[in-house]
Amino acid sequence: MPQAHLYAQWRETIAPLRLNLREAHVSNGLVHVGDRVRELPAAHHIQPCACRLCRPRPEEERIFRVQAIGSRDGLVYVVLPGAYECPALEVERVDG
């Protein structure tokens, strides 16, 4: 029998991100488009975890510029390079 989770009809449809915001509250302050942010470790992941967020990386590989800021279903996201949508509260502002 085929596995149901492999078929599109079993996936939840997600509305497009509305790029309608100028700033976002992140874990340690406020960011705007062009500011630098760093993803926080994924504390909610079961450890050890090998996802790109949890695995050890050099610091310069964890810092990204905010490309856009938007919202979906009341949650604010920052858009990072590669159109990666990250919840704003899962990043921190990097000064300098």
N, CA, C and O atoms as CSV, one atom per row, in Angstrom:
chain,resi,resn,atom,element,x,y,z
A,1,MET,N,N,0.846,-1.187,0.000
A,1,MET,CA,C,0.000,0.000,0.000
A,1,MET,C,C,0.886,1.243,0.000
A,1,MET,O,O,1.836,1.314,0.780
A,2,PRO,N,N,0.594,2.233,-0.866
A,2,PRO,CA,C,1.421,3.446,-0.896
A,2,PRO,C,C,1.311,4.243,0.403
A,2,PRO,O,O,0.291,4.213,1.091
A,3,GLN,N,N,2.384,4.950,0.711
A,3,GLN,CA,C,2.414,5.759,1.927
A,3,GLN,C,C,1.707,7.087,1.661
A,3,GLN,O,O,2.072,7.813,0.735
A,4,ALA,N,N,0.702,7.403,2.467
A,4,ALA,CA,C,-0.131,8.583,2.256
A,4,ALA,C,C,0.653,9.886,2.320
A,4,ALA,O,O,0.321,10.838,1.613
A,5,HIS,N,N,1.695,9.947,3.161
A,5,HIS,CA,C,2.410,11.213,3.317
A,5,HIS,C,C,3.226,11.604,2.083
A,5,HIS,O,O,3.757,12.713,2.023
A,6,LEU,N,N,3.329,10.713,1.106
A,6,LEU,CA,C,4.091,11.020,-0.102
A,6,LEU,C,C,3.257,11.721,-1.168
A,6,LEU,O,O,3.793,12.135,-2.196
A,7,TYR,N,N,1.977,11.858,-0.941
A,7,TYR,CA,C,1.094,12.437,-1.936
A,7,TYR,C,C,0.688,13.848,-1.570
A,7,TYR,O,O,0.449,14.149,-0.401
A,8,ALA,N,N,0.608,14.726,-2.579
A,8,ALA,CA,C,0.341,16.144,-2.369
A,8,ALA,C,C,-0.970,16.404,-1.648
A,8,ALA,O,O,-1.051,17.351,-0.866
A,9,GLN,N,N,-1.991,15.606,-1.879
A,9,GLN,CA,C,-3.273,15.868,-1.236
A,9,GLN,C,C,-3.200,15.720,0.278
A,9,GLN,O,O,-4.122,16.143,0.977
A,10,TRP,N,N,-2.158,15.148,0.789
A,10,TRP,CA,C,-2.008,14.980,2.243
A,10,TRP,C,C,-1.193,16.105,2.855
A,10,TRP,O,O,-1.070,16.190,4.077
A,11,ARG,N,N,-0.638,16.967,2.020
A,11,ARG,CA,C,0.161,18.079,2.525
A,11,ARG,C,C,-0.723,19.291,2.760
A,11,ARG,O,O,-1.673,19.530,2.015
A,12,GLU,N,N,-0.414,20.033,3.770
A,12,GLU,CA,C,-1.157,21.251,4.066
A,12,GLU,C,C,-0.726,22.359,3.106
A,12,GLU,O,O,0.466,22.557,2.872
A,13,THR,N,N,-1.692,23.070,2.558
A,13,THR,CA,C,-1.391,24.194,1.680
A,13,THR,C,C,-1.036,25.399,2.538
A,13,THR,O,O,-1.744,25.723,3.492
A,14,ILE,N,N,0.059,26.059,2.195
A,14,ILE,CA,C,0.522,27.216,2.960
A,14,ILE,C,C,0.335,28.465,2.098
A,14,ILE,O,O,0.730,28.504,0.933
A,15,ALA,N,N,-0.266,29.462,2.691
A,15,ALA,CA,C,-0.468,30.732,1.980
A,15,ALA,C,C,0.888,31.378,1.696
A,15,ALA,O,O,1.843,31.167,2.444
A,16,PRO,N,N,0.978,32.162,0.625
A,16,PRO,CA,C,2.244,32.849,0.346
A,16,PRO,C,C,2.553,33.884,1.422
A,16,PRO,O,O,1.655,34.449,2.046
A,17,LEU,N,N,3.820,34.112,1.615
A,17,LEU,CA,C,4.269,35.117,2.570
A,17,LEU,C,C,3.946,36.503,2.017
A,17,LEU,O,O,4.284,36.812,0.875
A,18,ARG,N,N,3.299,37.330,2.817
A,18,ARG,CA,C,3.002,38.709,2.425
A,18,ARG,C,C,4.184,39.573,2.840
A,18,ARG,O,O,4.432,39.751,4.033
A,19,LEU,N,N,4.906,40.104,1.881
A,19,LEU,CA,C,6.089,40.927,2.162
A,19,LEU,C,C,5.636,42.353,2.437
A,19,LEU,O,O,5.822,43.248,1.614
A,20,ASN,N,N,5.038,42.548,3.608
A,20,ASN,CA,C,4.352,43.795,3.920
A,20,ASN,C,C,4.914,44.541,5.127
A,20,ASN,O,O,4.286,45.483,5.610
A,21,LEU,N,N,6.062,44.145,5.613
A,21,LEU,CA,C,6.597,44.765,6.822
A,21,LEU,C,C,7.933,45.444,6.568
A,21,LEU,O,O,8.697,45.034,5.694
A,22,ARG,N,N,8.206,46.490,7.345
A,22,ARG,CA,C,9.476,47.229,7.239
A,22,ARG,C,C,10.477,46.801,8.302
A,22,ARG,O,O,11.684,46.977,8.137
A,23,GLU,N,N,9.963,46.236,9.401
A,23,GLU,CA,C,10.846,45.826,10.497
A,23,GLU,C,C,10.266,44.599,11.170
A,23,GLU,O,O,9.086,44.280,11.019
A,24,ALA,N,N,11.129,43.916,11.921
A,24,ALA,CA,C,10.701,42.714,12.635
A,24,ALA,C,C,11.379,42.669,13.998
A,24,ALA,O,O,12.552,43.014,14.133
A,25,HIS,N,N,10.636,42.245,14.990
A,25,HIS,CA,C,11.210,42.003,16.312
A,25,HIS,C,C,11.848,40.622,16.282
A,25,HIS,O,O,11.190,39.629,15.972
A,26,VAL,N,N,13.131,40.569,16.607
A,26,VAL,CA,C,13.852,39.305,16.690
A,26,VAL,C,C,14.203,39.061,18.152
A,26,VAL,O,O,13.821,39.844,19.022
A,27,SER,N,N,14.918,37.996,18.423
A,27,SER,CA,C,15.162,37.612,19.817
A,27,SER,C,C,15.868,38.673,20.648
A,27,SER,O,O,15.682,38.726,21.864
A,28,ASN,N,N,16.676,39.521,20.015
A,28,ASN,CA,C,17.435,40.506,20.783
A,28,ASN,C,C,17.249,41.948,20.303
A,28,ASN,O,O,18.111,42.794,20.538
A,29,GLY,N,N,16.150,42.224,19.642
A,29,GLY,CA,C,15.927,43.596,19.207
A,29,GLY,C,C,15.065,43.702,17.978
A,29,GLY,O,O,14.112,42.944,17.799
A,30,LEU,N,N,15.411,44.655,17.129
A,30,LEU,CA,C,14.626,44.989,15.956
A,30,LEU,C,C,15.532,44.952,14.730
A,30,LEU,O,O,16.669,45.421,14.791
A,31,VAL,N,N,15.043,44.399,13.612
A,31,VAL,CA,C,15.830,44.392,12.372
A,31,VAL,C,C,15.017,44.974,11.225
A,31,VAL,O,O,13.786,44.981,11.244
A,32,HIS,N,N,15.743,45.459,10.231
A,32,HIS,CA,C,15.174,45.996,8.992
A,32,HIS,C,C,15.811,45.247,7.829
A,32,HIS,O,O,16.800,44.539,8.013
A,33,VAL,N,N,15.253,45.399,6.641
A,33,VAL,CA,C,15.844,44.798,5.444
A,33,VAL,C,C,17.274,45.311,5.310
A,33,VAL,O,O,17.518,46.511,5.435
A,34,GLY,N,N,18.219,44.407,5.056
A,34,GLY,CA,C,19.628,44.754,4.923
A,34,GLY,C,C,20.431,44.516,6.184
A,34,GLY,O,O,21.659,44.441,6.125
A,35,ASP,N,N,19.762,44.393,7.337
A,35,ASP,CA,C,20.479,44.105,8.588
A,35,ASP,C,C,20.999,42.670,8.575
A,35,ASP,O,O,20.490,41.807,7.859
A,36,ARG,N,N,22.016,42.445,9.381
A,36,ARG,CA,C,22.596,41.105,9.487
A,36,ARG,C,C,21.995,40.385,10.687
A,36,ARG,O,O,21.824,40.960,11.762
A,37,VAL,N,N,21.679,39.102,10.470
A,37,VAL,CA,C,21.120,38.270,11.536
A,37,VAL,C,C,21.832,36.924,11.562
A,37,VAL,O,O,22.483,36.520,10.598
A,38,ARG,N,N,21.688,36.249,12.688
A,38,ARG,CA,C,22.254,34.915,12.874
A,38,ARG,C,C,21.141,34.015,13.381
A,38,ARG,O,O,20.409,34.381,14.301
A,39,GLU,N,N,21.011,32.835,12.780
A,39,GLU,CA,C,20.018,31.880,13.256
A,39,GLU,C,C,20.433,31.359,14.621
A,39,GLU,O,O,21.611,31.111,14.879
A,40,LEU,N,N,19.456,31.200,15.477
A,40,LEU,CA,C,19.711,30.638,16.800
A,40,LEU,C,C,19.697,29.117,16.716
A,40,LEU,O,O,19.039,28.558,15.838
A,41,PRO,N,N,20.411,28.434,17.613
A,41,PRO,CA,C,20.330,26.969,17.626
A,41,PRO,C,C,18.874,26.538,17.816
A,41,PRO,O,O,18.108,27.196,18.520
A,42,ALA,N,N,18.514,25.456,17.195
A,42,ALA,CA,C,17.134,24.971,17.253
A,42,ALA,C,C,16.918,24.152,18.520
A,42,ALA,O,O,17.007,22.924,18.504
A,43,ALA,N,N,16.638,24.836,19.597
A,43,ALA,CA,C,16.468,24.164,20.894
A,43,ALA,C,C,15.293,23.195,20.893
A,43,ALA,O,O,15.271,22.258,21.691
A,44,HIS,N,N,14.317,23.401,20.014
A,44,HIS,CA,C,13.162,22.515,19.969
A,44,HIS,C,C,13.428,21.222,19.193
A,44,HIS,O,O,12.564,20.346,19.163
A,45,HIS,N,N,14.596,21.079,18.566
A,45,HIS,CA,C,14.928,19.849,17.853
A,45,HIS,C,C,15.449,18.798,18.829
A,45,HIS,O,O,16.121,19.123,19.808
A,46,ILE,N,N,15.132,17.541,18.550
A,46,ILE,CA,C,15.651,16.441,19.363
A,46,ILE,C,C,17.131,16.310,19.041
A,46,ILE,O,O,17.511,16.191,17.876
A,47,GLN,N,N,17.958,16.331,20.065
A,47,GLN,CA,C,19.403,16.285,19.859
A,47,GLN,C,C,19.916,14.852,20.010
A,47,GLN,O,O,19.349,14.106,20.809
A,48,PRO,N,N,20.946,14.430,19.295
A,48,PRO,CA,C,21.685,15.238,18.324
A,48,PRO,C,C,20.901,15.371,17.022
A,48,PRO,O,O,20.219,14.442,16.589
A,49,CYS,N,N,21.013,16.528,16.420
A,49,CYS,CA,C,20.296,16.835,15.180
A,49,CYS,C,C,21.329,17.297,14.157
A,49,CYS,O,O,22.263,18.024,14.497
A,50,ALA,N,N,21.163,16.879,12.918
A,50,ALA,CA,C,22.135,17.219,11.873
A,50,ALA,C,C,21.603,18.243,10.887
A,50,ALA,O,O,22.185,18.418,9.817
A,51,CYS,N,N,20.499,18.933,11.222
A,51,CYS,CA,C,19.976,19.928,10.284
A,51,CYS,C,C,20.968,21.092,10.172
A,51,CYS,O,O,21.881,21.227,10.987
A,52,ARG,N,N,20.773,21.917,9.164
A,52,ARG,CA,C,21.723,23.020,8.930
A,52,ARG,C,C,21.745,24.016,10.071
A,52,ARG,O,O,22.741,24.715,10.258
A,53,LEU,N,N,20.674,24.096,10.832
A,53,LEU,CA,C,20.606,25.032,11.938
A,53,LEU,C,C,21.377,24.518,13.146
A,53,LEU,O,O,22.045,25.293,13.831
A,54,CYS,N,N,21.291,23.224,13.412
A,54,CYS,CA,C,21.882,22.661,14.629
A,54,CYS,C,C,23.362,22.291,14.492
A,54,CYS,O,O,24.115,22.386,15.461
A,55,ARG,N,N,23.775,21.878,13.316
A,55,ARG,CA,C,25.151,21.374,13.204
A,55,ARG,C,C,26.161,22.513,13.353
A,55,ARG,O,O,25.906,23.642,12.936
A,56,PRO,N,N,27.296,22.201,13.947
A,56,PRO,CA,C,28.334,23.224,14.137
A,56,PRO,C,C,28.835,23.737,12.785
A,56,PRO,O,O,29.078,22.965,11.858
A,57,ARG,N,N,28.982,25.058,12.701
A,57,ARG,CA,C,29.488,25.707,11.491
A,57,ARG,C,C,30.344,26.885,11.910
A,57,ARG,O,O,30.194,27.389,13.024
A,58,PRO,N,N,31.235,27.334,11.047
A,58,PRO,CA,C,31.980,28.554,11.350
A,58,PRO,C,C,31.012,29.730,11.489
A,58,PRO,O,O,29.986,29.774,10.809
A,59,GLU,N,N,31.329,30.660,12.350
A,59,GLU,CA,C,30.446,31.786,12.644
A,59,GLU,C,C,30.055,32.569,11.389
A,59,GLU,O,O,28.902,32.979,11.258
A,60,GLU,N,N,30.995,32.781,10.469
A,60,GLU,CA,C,30.680,33.565,9.277
A,60,GLU,C,C,29.651,32.878,8.378
A,60,GLU,O,O,29.001,33.552,7.578
A,61,GLU,N,N,29.486,31.573,8.487
A,61,GLU,CA,C,28.477,30.859,7.702
A,61,GLU,C,C,27.089,30.940,8.332
A,61,GLU,O,O,26.108,30.564,7.689
A,62,ARG,N,N,26.982,31.413,9.553
A,62,ARG,CA,C,25.692,31.508,10.239
A,62,ARG,C,C,25.073,32.897,10.134
A,62,ARG,O,O,23.940,33.099,10.573
A,63,ILE,N,N,25.796,33.855,9.560
A,63,ILE,CA,C,25.311,35.236,9.495
A,63,ILE,C,C,24.803,35.538,8.082
A,63,ILE,O,O,25.483,35.263,7.094
A,64,PHE,N,N,23.582,36.113,8.004
A,64,PHE,CA,C,22.937,36.418,6.733
A,64,PHE,C,C,22.350,37.817,6.757
A,64,PHE,O,O,22.039,38.347,7.824
A,65,ARG,N,N,22.197,38.415,5.589
A,65,ARG,CA,C,21.501,39.696,5.465
A,65,ARG,C,C,20.023,39.430,5.218
A,65,ARG,O,O,19.658,38.533,4.457
A,66,VAL,N,N,19.182,40.220,5.869
A,66,VAL,CA,C,17.738,40.112,5.692
A,66,VAL,C,C,17.390,40.660,4.307
A,66,VAL,O,O,17.705,41.807,3.991
A,67,GLN,N,N,16.739,39.833,3.484
A,67,GLN,CA,C,16.359,40.214,2.122
A,67,GLN,C,C,14.982,40.875,2.076
A,67,GLN,O,O,14.739,41.762,1.258
A,68,ALA,N,N,14.078,40.434,2.968
A,68,ALA,CA,C,12.713,40.970,3.024
A,68,ALA,C,C,12.119,40.574,4.369
A,68,ALA,O,O,12.660,39.723,5.076
A,69,ILE,N,N,10.995,41.204,4.712
A,69,ILE,CA,C,10.290,40.890,5.959
A,69,ILE,C,C,8.808,40.794,5.626
A,69,ILE,O,O,8.259,41.661,4.948
A,70,GLY,N,N,8.173,39.746,6.101
A,70,GLY,CA,C,6.763,39.566,5.802
A,70,GLY,C,C,6.028,38.824,6.901
A,70,GLY,O,O,6.581,38.528,7.960
A,71,SER,N,N,4.767,38.533,6.621
A,71,SER,CA,C,3.953,37.845,7.621
A,71,SER,C,C,3.044,36.825,6.952
A,71,SER,O,O,2.697,36.942,5.777
A,72,ARG,N,N,2.672,35.828,7.734
A,72,ARG,CA,C,1.739,34.800,7.309
A,72,ARG,C,C,1.025,34.292,8.560
A,72,ARG,O,O,1.672,33.880,9.523
A,73,ASP,N,N,-0.281,34.322,8.543
A,73,ASP,CA,C,-1.083,33.793,9.658
A,73,ASP,C,C,-0.663,34.377,11.005
A,73,ASP,O,O,-0.627,33.665,12.009
A,74,GLY,N,N,-0.345,35.681,11.026
A,74,GLY,CA,C,-0.009,36.357,12.267
A,74,GLY,C,C,1.418,36.149,12.753
A,74,GLY,O,O,1.777,36.665,13.812
A,75,LEU,N,N,2.243,35.412,12.017
A,75,LEU,CA,C,3.632,35.174,12.403
A,75,LEU,C,C,4.540,35.968,11.474
A,75,LEU,O,O,4.329,35.981,10.261
A,76,VAL,N,N,5.551,36.632,12.034
A,76,VAL,CA,C,6.484,37.444,11.252
A,76,VAL,C,C,7.687,36.591,10.850
A,76,VAL,O,O,8.229,35.832,11.653
A,77,TYR,N,N,8.087,36.736,9.591
A,77,TYR,CA,C,9.231,36.002,9.051
A,77,TYR,C,C,10.242,36.983,8.482
A,77,TYR,O,O,9.870,38.037,7.967
A,78,VAL,N,N,11.522,36.635,8.574
A,78,VAL,CA,C,12.558,37.328,7.820
A,78,VAL,C,C,12.920,36.404,6.662
A,78,VAL,O,O,12.991,35.186,6.822
A,79,VAL,N,N,13.146,36.997,5.505
A,79,VAL,CA,C,13.522,36.221,4.333
A,79,VAL,C,C,15.024,36.370,4.168
A,79,VAL,O,O,15.546,37.478,4.046
A,80,LEU,N,N,15.706,35.236,4.166
A,80,LEU,CA,C,17.162,35.196,4.058
A,80,LEU,C,C,17.540,34.764,2.643
A,80,LEU,O,O,16.660,34.374,1.875
A,81,PRO,N,N,18.817,34.820,2.275
A,81,PRO,CA,C,19.221,34.425,0.919
A,81,PRO,C,C,18.682,33.039,0.549
A,81,PRO,O,O,18.575,32.146,1.390
A,82,GLY,N,N,18.350,32.894,-0.719
A,82,GLY,CA,C,17.789,31.637,-1.195
A,82,GLY,C,C,16.305,31.527,-0.927
A,82,GLY,O,O,15.741,30.435,-1.003
A,83,ALA,N,N,15.653,32.659,-0.609
A,83,ALA,CA,C,14.216,32.713,-0.307
A,83,ALA,C,C,13.854,31.880,0.915
A,83,ALA,O,O,12.720,31.416,1.039
A,84,TYR,N,N,14.813,31.689,1.817
A,84,TYR,CA,C,14.578,30.929,3.047
A,84,TYR,C,C,13.781,31.783,4.020
A,84,TYR,O,O,14.258,32.828,4.463
A,85,GLU,N,N,12.580,31.351,4.354
A,85,GLU,CA,C,11.695,32.067,5.278
A,85,GLU,C,C,11.928,31.537,6.686
A,85,GLU,O,O,11.686,30.362,6.963
A,86,CYS,N,N,12.396,32.404,7.571
A,86,CYS,CA,C,12.722,32.008,8.930
A,86,CYS,C,C,11.880,32.830,9.907
A,86,CYS,O,O,11.836,34.056,9.795
A,87,PRO,N,N,11.209,32.176,10.864
A,87,PRO,CA,C,10.471,32.955,11.859
A,87,PRO,C,C,11.403,33.969,12.521
A,87,PRO,O,O,12.516,33.623,12.917
A,88,ALA,N,N,10.956,35.207,12.639
A,88,ALA,CA,C,11.802,36.281,13.156
A,88,ALA,C,C,12.332,35.987,14.557
A,88,ALA,O,O,13.458,36.371,14.877
A,89,LEU,N,N,11.557,35.325,15.386
A,89,LEU,CA,C,12.007,35.061,16.752
A,89,LEU,C,C,13.055,33.960,16.830
A,89,LEU,O,O,13.571,33.677,17.912
A,90,GLU,N,N,13.380,33.331,15.695
A,90,GLU,CA,C,14.406,32.293,15.677
A,90,GLU,C,C,15.751,32.811,15.171
A,90,GLU,O,O,16.655,32.030,14.875
A,91,VAL,N,N,15.874,34.154,15.076
A,91,VAL,CA,C,17.162,34.754,14.701
A,91,VAL,C,C,17.495,35.856,15.702
A,91,VAL,O,O,16.635,36.319,16.452
A,92,GLU,N,N,18.758,36.261,15.693
A,92,GLU,CA,C,19.174,37.389,16.508
A,92,GLU,C,C,19.921,38.375,15.635
A,92,GLU,O,O,20.577,37.992,14.666
A,93,ARG,N,N,19.818,39.645,15.985
A,93,ARG,CA,C,20.493,40.715,15.262
A,93,ARG,C,C,21.990,40.623,15.529
A,93,ARG,O,O,22.409,40.351,16.654
A,94,VAL,N,N,22.792,40.849,14.495
A,94,VAL,CA,C,24.242,40.870,14.606
A,94,VAL,C,C,24.681,42.295,14.330
A,94,VAL,O,O,24.456,42.799,13.230
A,95,ASP,N,N,25.293,42.950,15.283
A,95,ASP,CA,C,25.767,44.327,15.094
A,95,ASP,C,C,27.170,44.330,14.525
A,95,ASP,O,O,27.987,43.456,14.815
A,96,GLY,N,N,27.428,45.338,13.707
A,96,GLY,CA,C,28.774,45.528,13.206
A,96,GLY,C,C,29.093,44.885,11.929
A,96,GLY,O,O,30.217,45.003,11.442
